[in-house]
Coordinates of C-alpha atoms and ligand atoms in Angstrom, one line a residue:
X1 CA 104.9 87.2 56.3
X2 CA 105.2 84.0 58.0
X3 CA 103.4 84.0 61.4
X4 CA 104.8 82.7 65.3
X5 CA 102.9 82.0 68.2
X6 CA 104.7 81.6 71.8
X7 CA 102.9 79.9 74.7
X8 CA 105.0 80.7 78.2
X9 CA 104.8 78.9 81.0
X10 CA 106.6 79.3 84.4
X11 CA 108.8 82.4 86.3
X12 CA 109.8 85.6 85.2
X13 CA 113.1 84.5 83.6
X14 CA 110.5 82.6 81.2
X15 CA 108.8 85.0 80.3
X16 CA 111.8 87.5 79.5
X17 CA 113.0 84.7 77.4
X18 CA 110.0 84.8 75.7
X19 CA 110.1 87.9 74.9
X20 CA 113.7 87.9 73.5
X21 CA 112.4 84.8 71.3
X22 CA 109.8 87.3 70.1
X23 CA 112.1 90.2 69.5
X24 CA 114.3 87.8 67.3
X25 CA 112.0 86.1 65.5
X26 CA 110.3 89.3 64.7
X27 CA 113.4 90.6 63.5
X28 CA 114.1 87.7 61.0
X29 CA 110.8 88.8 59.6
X30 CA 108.0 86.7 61.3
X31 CA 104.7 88.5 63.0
X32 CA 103.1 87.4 66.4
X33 CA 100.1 85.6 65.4
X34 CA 97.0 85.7 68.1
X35 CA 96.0 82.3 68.3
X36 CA 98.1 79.0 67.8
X37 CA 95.7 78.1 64.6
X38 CA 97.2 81.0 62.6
X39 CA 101.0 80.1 63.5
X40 CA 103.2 78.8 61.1
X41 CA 105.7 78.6 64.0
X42 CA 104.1 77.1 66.8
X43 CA 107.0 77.5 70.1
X44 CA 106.0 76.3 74.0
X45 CA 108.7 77.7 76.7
X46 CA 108.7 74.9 79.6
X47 CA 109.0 75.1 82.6
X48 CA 109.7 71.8 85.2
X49 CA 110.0 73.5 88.7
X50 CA 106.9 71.5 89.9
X51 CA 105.3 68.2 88.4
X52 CA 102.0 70.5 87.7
X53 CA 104.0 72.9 85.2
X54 CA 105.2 69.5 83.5
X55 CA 101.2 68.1 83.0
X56 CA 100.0 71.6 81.9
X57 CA 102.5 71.7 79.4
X58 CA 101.9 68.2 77.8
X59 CA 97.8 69.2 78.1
X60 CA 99.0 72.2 75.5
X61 CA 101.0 69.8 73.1
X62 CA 98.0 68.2 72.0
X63 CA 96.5 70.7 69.9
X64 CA 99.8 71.3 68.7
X65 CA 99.8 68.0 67.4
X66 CA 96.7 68.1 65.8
X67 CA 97.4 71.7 63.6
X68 CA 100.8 70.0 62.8
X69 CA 98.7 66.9 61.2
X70 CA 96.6 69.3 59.2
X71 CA 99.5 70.9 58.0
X72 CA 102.9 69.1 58.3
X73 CA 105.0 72.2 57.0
X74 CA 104.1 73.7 60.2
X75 CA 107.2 74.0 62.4
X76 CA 106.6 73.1 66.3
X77 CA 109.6 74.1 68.7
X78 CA 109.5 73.5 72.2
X79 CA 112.0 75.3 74.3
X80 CA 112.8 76.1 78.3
X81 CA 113.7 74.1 81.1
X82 CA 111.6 71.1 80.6
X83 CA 112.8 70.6 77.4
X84 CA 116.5 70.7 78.9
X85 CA 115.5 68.5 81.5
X86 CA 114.6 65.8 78.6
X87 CA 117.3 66.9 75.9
X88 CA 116.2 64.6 73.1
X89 CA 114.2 62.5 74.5
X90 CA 111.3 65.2 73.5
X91 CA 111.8 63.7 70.3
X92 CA 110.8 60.5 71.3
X93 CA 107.9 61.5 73.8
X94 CA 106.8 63.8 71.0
X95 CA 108.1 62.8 67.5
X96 CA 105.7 66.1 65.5
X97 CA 108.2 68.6 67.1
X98 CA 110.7 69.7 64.9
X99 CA 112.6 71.8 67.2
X100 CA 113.9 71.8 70.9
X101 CA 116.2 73.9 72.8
X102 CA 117.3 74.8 76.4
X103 CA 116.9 78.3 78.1
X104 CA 120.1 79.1 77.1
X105 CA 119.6 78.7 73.3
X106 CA 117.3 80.8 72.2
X107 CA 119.8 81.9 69.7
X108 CA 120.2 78.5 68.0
X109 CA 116.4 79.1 67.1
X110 CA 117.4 81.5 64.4
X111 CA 120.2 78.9 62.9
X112 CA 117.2 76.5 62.8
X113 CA 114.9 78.7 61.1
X114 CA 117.8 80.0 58.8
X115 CA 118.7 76.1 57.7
X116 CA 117.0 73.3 55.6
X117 CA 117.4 71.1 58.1
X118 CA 114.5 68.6 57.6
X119 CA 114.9 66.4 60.5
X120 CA 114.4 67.4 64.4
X121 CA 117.2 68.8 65.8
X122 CA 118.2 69.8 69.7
X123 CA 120.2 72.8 71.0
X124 CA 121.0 72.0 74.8
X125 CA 124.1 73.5 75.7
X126 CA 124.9 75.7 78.4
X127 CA 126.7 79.3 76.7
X128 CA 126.3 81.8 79.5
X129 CA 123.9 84.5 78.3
X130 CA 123.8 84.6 74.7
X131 CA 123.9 88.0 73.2
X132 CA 121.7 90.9 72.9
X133 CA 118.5 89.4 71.9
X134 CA 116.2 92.5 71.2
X135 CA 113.1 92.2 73.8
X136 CA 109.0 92.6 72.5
X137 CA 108.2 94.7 75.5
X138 CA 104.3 93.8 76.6
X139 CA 104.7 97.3 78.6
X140 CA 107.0 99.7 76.9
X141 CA 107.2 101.2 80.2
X142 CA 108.3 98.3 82.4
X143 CA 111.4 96.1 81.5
X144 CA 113.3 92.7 82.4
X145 CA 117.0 92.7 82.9
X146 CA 118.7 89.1 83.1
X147 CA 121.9 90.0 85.3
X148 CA 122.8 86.5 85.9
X149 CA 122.0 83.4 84.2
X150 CA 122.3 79.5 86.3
X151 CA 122.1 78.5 89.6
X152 CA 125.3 77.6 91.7
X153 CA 123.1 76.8 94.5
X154 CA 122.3 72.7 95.3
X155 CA 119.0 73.2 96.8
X156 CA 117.9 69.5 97.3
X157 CA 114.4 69.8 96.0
X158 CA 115.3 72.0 92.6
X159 CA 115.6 71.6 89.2
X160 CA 116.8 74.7 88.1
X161 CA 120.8 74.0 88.5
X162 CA 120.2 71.5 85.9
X163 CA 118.3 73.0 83.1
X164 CA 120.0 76.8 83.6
X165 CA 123.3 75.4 84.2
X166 CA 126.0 77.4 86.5
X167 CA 125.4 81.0 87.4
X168 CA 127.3 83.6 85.1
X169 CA 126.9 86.7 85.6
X170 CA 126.7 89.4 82.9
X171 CA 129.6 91.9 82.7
X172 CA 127.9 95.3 84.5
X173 CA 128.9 97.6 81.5
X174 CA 126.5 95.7 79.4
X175 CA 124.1 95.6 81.8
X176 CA 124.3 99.4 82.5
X177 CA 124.4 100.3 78.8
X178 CA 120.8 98.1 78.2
X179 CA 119.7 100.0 81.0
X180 CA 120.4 103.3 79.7
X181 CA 119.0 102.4 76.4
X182 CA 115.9 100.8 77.8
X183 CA 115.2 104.1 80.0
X184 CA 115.8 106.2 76.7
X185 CA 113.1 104.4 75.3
X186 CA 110.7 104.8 78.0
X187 CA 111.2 101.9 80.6
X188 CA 110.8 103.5 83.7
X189 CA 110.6 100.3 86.2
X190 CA 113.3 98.1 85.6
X191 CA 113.3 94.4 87.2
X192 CA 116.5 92.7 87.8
X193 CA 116.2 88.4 87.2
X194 CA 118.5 86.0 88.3
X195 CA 118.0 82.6 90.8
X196 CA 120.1 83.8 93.4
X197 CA 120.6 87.7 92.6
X198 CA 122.3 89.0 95.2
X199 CA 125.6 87.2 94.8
X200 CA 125.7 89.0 91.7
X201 CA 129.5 90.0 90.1
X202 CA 131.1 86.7 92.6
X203 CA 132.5 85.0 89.5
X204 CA 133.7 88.1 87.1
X205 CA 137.3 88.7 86.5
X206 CA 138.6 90.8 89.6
X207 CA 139.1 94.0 87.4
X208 CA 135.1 94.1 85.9
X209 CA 134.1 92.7 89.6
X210 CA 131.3 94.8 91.7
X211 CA 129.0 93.4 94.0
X212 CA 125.0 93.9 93.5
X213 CA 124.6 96.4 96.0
X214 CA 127.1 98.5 93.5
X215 CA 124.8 97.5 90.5
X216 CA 122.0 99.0 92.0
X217 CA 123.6 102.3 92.5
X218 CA 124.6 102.4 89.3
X219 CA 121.2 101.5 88.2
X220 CA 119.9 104.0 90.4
X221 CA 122.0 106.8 88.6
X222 CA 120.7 106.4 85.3
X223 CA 118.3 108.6 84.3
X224 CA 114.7 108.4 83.5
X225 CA 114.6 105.2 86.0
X226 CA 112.2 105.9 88.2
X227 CA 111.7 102.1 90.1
X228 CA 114.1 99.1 90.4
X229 CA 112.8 95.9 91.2
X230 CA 114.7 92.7 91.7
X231 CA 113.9 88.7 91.9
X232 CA 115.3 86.3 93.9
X233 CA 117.8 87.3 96.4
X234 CA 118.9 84.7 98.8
X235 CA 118.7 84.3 102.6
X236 CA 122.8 83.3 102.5
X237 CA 123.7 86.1 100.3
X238 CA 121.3 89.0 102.2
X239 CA 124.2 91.7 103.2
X240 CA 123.9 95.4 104.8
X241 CA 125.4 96.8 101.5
X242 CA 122.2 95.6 99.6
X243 CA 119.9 96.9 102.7
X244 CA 121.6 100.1 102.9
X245 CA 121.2 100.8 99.0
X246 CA 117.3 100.3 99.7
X247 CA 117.4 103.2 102.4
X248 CA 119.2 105.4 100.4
X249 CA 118.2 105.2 96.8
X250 CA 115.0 106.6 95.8
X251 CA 114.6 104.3 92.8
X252 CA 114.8 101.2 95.1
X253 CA 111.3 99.9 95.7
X254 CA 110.2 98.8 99.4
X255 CA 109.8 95.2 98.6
X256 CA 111.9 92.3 99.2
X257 CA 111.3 89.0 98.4
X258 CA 113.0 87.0 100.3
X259 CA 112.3 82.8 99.9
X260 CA 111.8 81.2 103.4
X261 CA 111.3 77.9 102.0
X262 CA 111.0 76.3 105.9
X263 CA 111.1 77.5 109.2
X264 CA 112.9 74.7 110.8
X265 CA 116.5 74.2 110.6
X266 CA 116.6 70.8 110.1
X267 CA 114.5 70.9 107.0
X268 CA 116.9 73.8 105.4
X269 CA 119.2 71.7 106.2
X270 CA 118.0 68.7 104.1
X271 CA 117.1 71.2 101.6
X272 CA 120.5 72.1 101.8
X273 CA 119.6 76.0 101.7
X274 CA 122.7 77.0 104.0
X275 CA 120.9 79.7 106.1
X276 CA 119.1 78.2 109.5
X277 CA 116.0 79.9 111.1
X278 CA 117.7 81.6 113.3
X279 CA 119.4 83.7 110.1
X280 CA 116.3 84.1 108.2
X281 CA 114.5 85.9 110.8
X282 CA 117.8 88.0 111.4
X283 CA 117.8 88.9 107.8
X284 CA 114.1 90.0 108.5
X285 CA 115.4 91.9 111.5
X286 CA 117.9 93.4 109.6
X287 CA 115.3 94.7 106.7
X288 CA 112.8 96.2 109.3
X289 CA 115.8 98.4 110.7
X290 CA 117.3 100.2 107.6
X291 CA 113.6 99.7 105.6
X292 CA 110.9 99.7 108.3
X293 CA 107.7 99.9 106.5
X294 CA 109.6 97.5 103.8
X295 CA 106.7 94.9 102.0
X296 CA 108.3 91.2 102.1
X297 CA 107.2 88.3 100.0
X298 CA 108.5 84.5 100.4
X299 CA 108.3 81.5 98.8
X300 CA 107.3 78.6 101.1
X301 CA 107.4 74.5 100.8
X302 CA 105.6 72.4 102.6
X303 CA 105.5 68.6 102.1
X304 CA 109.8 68.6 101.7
X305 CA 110.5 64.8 102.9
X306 CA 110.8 63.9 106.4
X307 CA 108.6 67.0 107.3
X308 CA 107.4 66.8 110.4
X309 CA 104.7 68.1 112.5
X310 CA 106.7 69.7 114.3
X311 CA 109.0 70.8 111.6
X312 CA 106.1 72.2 110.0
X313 CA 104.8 74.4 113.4
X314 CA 108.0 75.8 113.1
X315 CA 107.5 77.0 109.4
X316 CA 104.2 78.5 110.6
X317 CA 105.3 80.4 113.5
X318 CA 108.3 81.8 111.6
X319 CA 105.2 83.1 109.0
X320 CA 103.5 84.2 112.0
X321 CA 106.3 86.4 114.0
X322 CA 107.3 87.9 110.1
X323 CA 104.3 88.5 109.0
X324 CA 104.9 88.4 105.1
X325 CA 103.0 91.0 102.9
X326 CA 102.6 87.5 100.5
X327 CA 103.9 84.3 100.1
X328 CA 104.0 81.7 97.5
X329 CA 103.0 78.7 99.2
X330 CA 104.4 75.1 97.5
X331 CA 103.5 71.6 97.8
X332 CA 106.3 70.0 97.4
X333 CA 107.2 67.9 94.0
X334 CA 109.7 65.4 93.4
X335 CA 111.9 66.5 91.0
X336 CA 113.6 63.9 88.5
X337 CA 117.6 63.9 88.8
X338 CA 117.5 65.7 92.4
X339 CA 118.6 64.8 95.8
X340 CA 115.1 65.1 97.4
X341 CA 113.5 63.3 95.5
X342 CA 115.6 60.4 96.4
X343 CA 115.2 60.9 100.4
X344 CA 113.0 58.7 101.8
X345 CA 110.1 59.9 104.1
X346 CA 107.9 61.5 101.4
X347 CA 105.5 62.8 103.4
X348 CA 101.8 61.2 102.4
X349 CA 99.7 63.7 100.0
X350 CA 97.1 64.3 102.8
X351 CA 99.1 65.5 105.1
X352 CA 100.5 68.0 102.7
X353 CA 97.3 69.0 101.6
X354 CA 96.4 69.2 105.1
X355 CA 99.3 71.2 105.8
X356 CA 99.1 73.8 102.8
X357 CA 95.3 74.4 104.1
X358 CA 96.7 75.9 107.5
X359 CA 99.6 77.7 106.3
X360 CA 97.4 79.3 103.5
X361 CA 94.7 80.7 106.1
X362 CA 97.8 81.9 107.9
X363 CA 99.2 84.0 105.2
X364 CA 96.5 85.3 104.1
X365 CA 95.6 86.6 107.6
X366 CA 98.9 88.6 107.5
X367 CA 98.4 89.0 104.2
X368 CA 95.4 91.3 104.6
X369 CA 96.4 92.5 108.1
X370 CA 100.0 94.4 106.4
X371 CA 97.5 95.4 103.5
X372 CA 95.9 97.6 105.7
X373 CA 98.3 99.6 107.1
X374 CA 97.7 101.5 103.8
X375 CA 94.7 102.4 104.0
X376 CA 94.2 105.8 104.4
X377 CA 98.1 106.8 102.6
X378 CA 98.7 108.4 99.7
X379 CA 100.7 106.1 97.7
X380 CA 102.9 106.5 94.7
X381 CA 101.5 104.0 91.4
X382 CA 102.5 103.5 88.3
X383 CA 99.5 103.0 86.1
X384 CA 99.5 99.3 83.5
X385 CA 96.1 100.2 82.1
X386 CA 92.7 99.0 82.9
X387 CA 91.5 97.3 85.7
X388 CA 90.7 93.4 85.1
X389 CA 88.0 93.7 87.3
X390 CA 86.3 97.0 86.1
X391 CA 86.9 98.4 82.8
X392 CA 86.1 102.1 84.2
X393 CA 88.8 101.8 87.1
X394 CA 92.5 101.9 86.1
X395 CA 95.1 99.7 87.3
X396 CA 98.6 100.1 88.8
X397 CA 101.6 98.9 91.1
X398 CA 102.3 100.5 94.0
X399 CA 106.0 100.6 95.5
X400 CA 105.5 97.7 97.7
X401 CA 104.6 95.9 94.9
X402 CA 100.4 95.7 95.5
X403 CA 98.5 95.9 92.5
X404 CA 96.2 99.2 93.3
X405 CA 92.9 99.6 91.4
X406 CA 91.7 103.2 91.4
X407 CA 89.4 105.4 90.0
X408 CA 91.3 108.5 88.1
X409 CA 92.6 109.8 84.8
X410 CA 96.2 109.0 84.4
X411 CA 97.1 107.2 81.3
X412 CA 99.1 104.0 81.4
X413 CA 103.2 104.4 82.2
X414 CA 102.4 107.5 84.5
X415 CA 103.6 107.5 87.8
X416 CA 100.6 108.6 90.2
X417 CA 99.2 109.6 93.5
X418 CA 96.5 107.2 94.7
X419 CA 94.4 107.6 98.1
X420 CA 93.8 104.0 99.7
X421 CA 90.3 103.7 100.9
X422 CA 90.3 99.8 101.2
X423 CA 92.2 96.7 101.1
X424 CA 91.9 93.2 100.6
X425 CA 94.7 90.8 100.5
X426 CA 95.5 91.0 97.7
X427 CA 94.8 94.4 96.0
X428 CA 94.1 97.9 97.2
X429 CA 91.8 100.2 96.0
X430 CA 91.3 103.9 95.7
X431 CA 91.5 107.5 94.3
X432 CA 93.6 109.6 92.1
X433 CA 94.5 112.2 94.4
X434 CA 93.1 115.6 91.9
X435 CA 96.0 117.5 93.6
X436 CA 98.4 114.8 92.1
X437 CA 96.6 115.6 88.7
X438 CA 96.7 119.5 89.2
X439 CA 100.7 119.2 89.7
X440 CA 101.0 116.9 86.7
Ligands
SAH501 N1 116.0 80.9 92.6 C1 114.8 81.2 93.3 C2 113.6 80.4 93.1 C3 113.4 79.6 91.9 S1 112.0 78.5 91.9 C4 115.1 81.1 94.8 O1 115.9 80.3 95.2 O2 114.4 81.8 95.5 C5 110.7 79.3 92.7 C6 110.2 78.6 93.9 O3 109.6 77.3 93.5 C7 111.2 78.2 94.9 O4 111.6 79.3 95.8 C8 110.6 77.1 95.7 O5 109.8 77.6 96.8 C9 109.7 76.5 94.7 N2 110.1 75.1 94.3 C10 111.3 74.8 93.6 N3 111.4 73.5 93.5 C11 110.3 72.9 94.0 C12 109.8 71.6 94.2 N4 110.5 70.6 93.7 N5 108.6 71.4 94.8 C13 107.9 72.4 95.2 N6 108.3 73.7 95.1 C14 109.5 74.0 94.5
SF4_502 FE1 116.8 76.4 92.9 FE2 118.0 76.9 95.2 FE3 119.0 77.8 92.9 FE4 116.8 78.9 93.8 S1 118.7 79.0 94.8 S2 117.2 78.2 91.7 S3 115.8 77.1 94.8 S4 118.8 75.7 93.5
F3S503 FE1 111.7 79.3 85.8 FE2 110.4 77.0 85.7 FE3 112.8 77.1 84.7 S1 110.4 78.4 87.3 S2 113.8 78.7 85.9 S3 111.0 78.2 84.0 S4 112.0 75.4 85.8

């Protein structure tokens, strides 16, 4: 049986791609081999959001190179954003790959592997989402739904419109049937992907049109689903409907991320984000009424060009007056074929570094501070195994999304009762509640 080996680098919608690479290569026959050394099929999937994903990629390709030398029947592939952001010039950067493709062509993958194509060939167009791609689940019990593919956002500083293409959205009769069929075999915490979820169903024809809030009721209804989870929505699109569905559906969990990006108007505005300050911390407002004990998480850039100190005060109190349960904090990056990058003002590397330092301390502060208002509940987790940091504890996710470490019996993919007895900011830990136990 001819062997494959995926390395995956970047978001979420990476990694589910990943995963439907593995589910169709394994269903042409191949077997995931552990290390790179043993893979007749060696596959990268790129990511370019950030000029660090692009240097920790090429630091991978080398060994690549080198097992391809020692055995030139080898295939490489290289597949994802960065290769879409380079379309054939991988070729030329790197002439041992035999294979490249965008996000959007997985698919094409299976043609290569199915032809005698000798020479290097590239699959970069943009198809929508291509086809039921069976998933390799890491977790049986927890699952990845693409509902939208592309981007028709222009943020100034991003990449992603131009390597994922314009957003489609998938029709929500497929969507529910893979749901269904994902719960029947044992997904019980579904996560909904897309750049900019919440204007979900815009661009389907009028009669197969409903909004997300309406895909997450009917998401809700399907048996055996026990959490829904979603990633990104955006500031613009933010609407009651989608609020009011997180009061009144039990599967919906208390957690929002919700990407600030800046806290000063002006700098949306260059970042041409379409949502002012002023609207952000409404949308916030808006959460804490129909969710109040609702966990939010944000992405946050500092560094965007023209920056200023005062620009960037204005960032910090807006992380202050929220207080974010986390935040993915961003220097920024220059990104090749966007706006930004163009803009003149880059703002010098010390002062971002200088910057990032602050706003760090600050988030974490919260961080931990919203951490323990839990301490002391009895919180709902669903177990993944293990802990990483103590093979005798187990580990779970708790409804607002903290990663819980406990000590207790429950088996991984249980839903469980957990007593917080500390908190850091970043993980709790606690009990399994023995009542929860004598119930179950
Ligand atoms: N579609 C999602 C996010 C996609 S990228 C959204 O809009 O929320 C994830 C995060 O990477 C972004 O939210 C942003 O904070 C960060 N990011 C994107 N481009 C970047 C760049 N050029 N430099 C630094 N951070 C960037
Ligand atoms: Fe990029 Fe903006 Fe689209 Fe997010 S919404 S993927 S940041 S362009
Ligand atoms: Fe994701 Fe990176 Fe592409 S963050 S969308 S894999 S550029």
């Amino acid at each position: 049986m001819p062997k494959y080996h995926v390395t995956t680098f970047g978001c979420q919608m990476n990694e589910h791609d990943s995963e439907r690479m593995k589910g169709m290569l394994e269903s042409l026959g191949y077997a995931e081999a552990a290390e790179q050394d043993d893979a007749d099929l060696i596959l990268f999937n790129t990511c370019s959001i950030r000029e660090t994903a692009d240097s920790k990629f090429v630091g991978h390709l080398g060994h690549a190179k080198r097992l391809k030398n020692e055995d030139p029947s080898r295939v490489v592939g290289v597949g994802g954003c960065w290769a879409q952001s380079v379309k054939d010039e991988v070729f030329e950067q790197f002439p041992f790959v035999d294979v490249a493709f965008g996000p959007g062509q997985v698919h094409k993958l299976a043609e290569f592997l199915n032809s005698d194509s000798l020479t290097a060939q590239g699959y970069f167009e943009f198809e929508g989402f291509t086809g039921d791609l069976p998933a390799h689940r890491e977790r049986e019990f927890q699952g990845w739904v693409q509902i939208s593919v592309g981007c028709n956002c222009v943020c100034s500083y991003c990449i992603v419109p131009s390597t994922r293409g314009r957003e489609v959205s998938r029709d929500p009769d497929d969507l529910i049937r893979e749901i269904a069929t994902m719960a029947g075999d044992g997904v019980r915490e579904v996560t909904l992907l897309g750049q900019n979820v919440n204007s979900y169903g815009r661009d389907l024809e009028k009669s197969r049109r409903i909004s997300f809030a309406e895909l997450l009721r009917e998401i809700d209804a399907i048996d055996g689903v026990d959490r829904i989870r979603y990633t990104s929505p955006h500031p613009k699109d933010m609407r009651e409907d989608v609020l009011r569905a997180h009061a009144e559906l039990p599967a919906l969990c208390e957690h929002i991320h919700l990407p600030l990006q800046s806290g000063s108007s002006a700098v949306l505005k260059a970042m041409k984000r379409t949502y002012d300050r002023e609207r952000f911390e409404d949308r916030v407002r808006l959460i804490r009424e129909f969710v109040p004990d609702c966990a939010l998480s944000t992405d946050i850039i500092v560094g965007f060009p023209g920056e200023t100190d005062a620009d960037f005060e204005q960032t910090l109190e807006v992380v202050e007056a929220t207080s974010f349960d986390s935040a993915f904090t961003f220097v920024y990056s220059p990104r090749r074929g966007t706006v930004a990058a163009e803009l003149p003002d880059q703002v010098p590397h010390e002062v971002k570094r200088e910057r990032m330092a602050r706003l760090v301390g600050l988030v974490q502060q919260h961080a931990l501070q919203r951490a323990h208002r839990f301490v002391g509940r009895d919180i709902e987790v669903l177990v993944e195994g293990a802990s990483r940091t103590d093979a005798a504890k187990l580990r779970g996710r708790s409804r607002h999304n903290k990663v819980v470490n406990f000590g207790g019996l429950a088996g991984a993919g249980e839903l469980t009762t957990v007593t917080v007895e500390s908190a850091t900011s970043q993980t709790l830990a606690g009990t399994e509640s023995l009542t929860a136990r004598a119930v179950a």
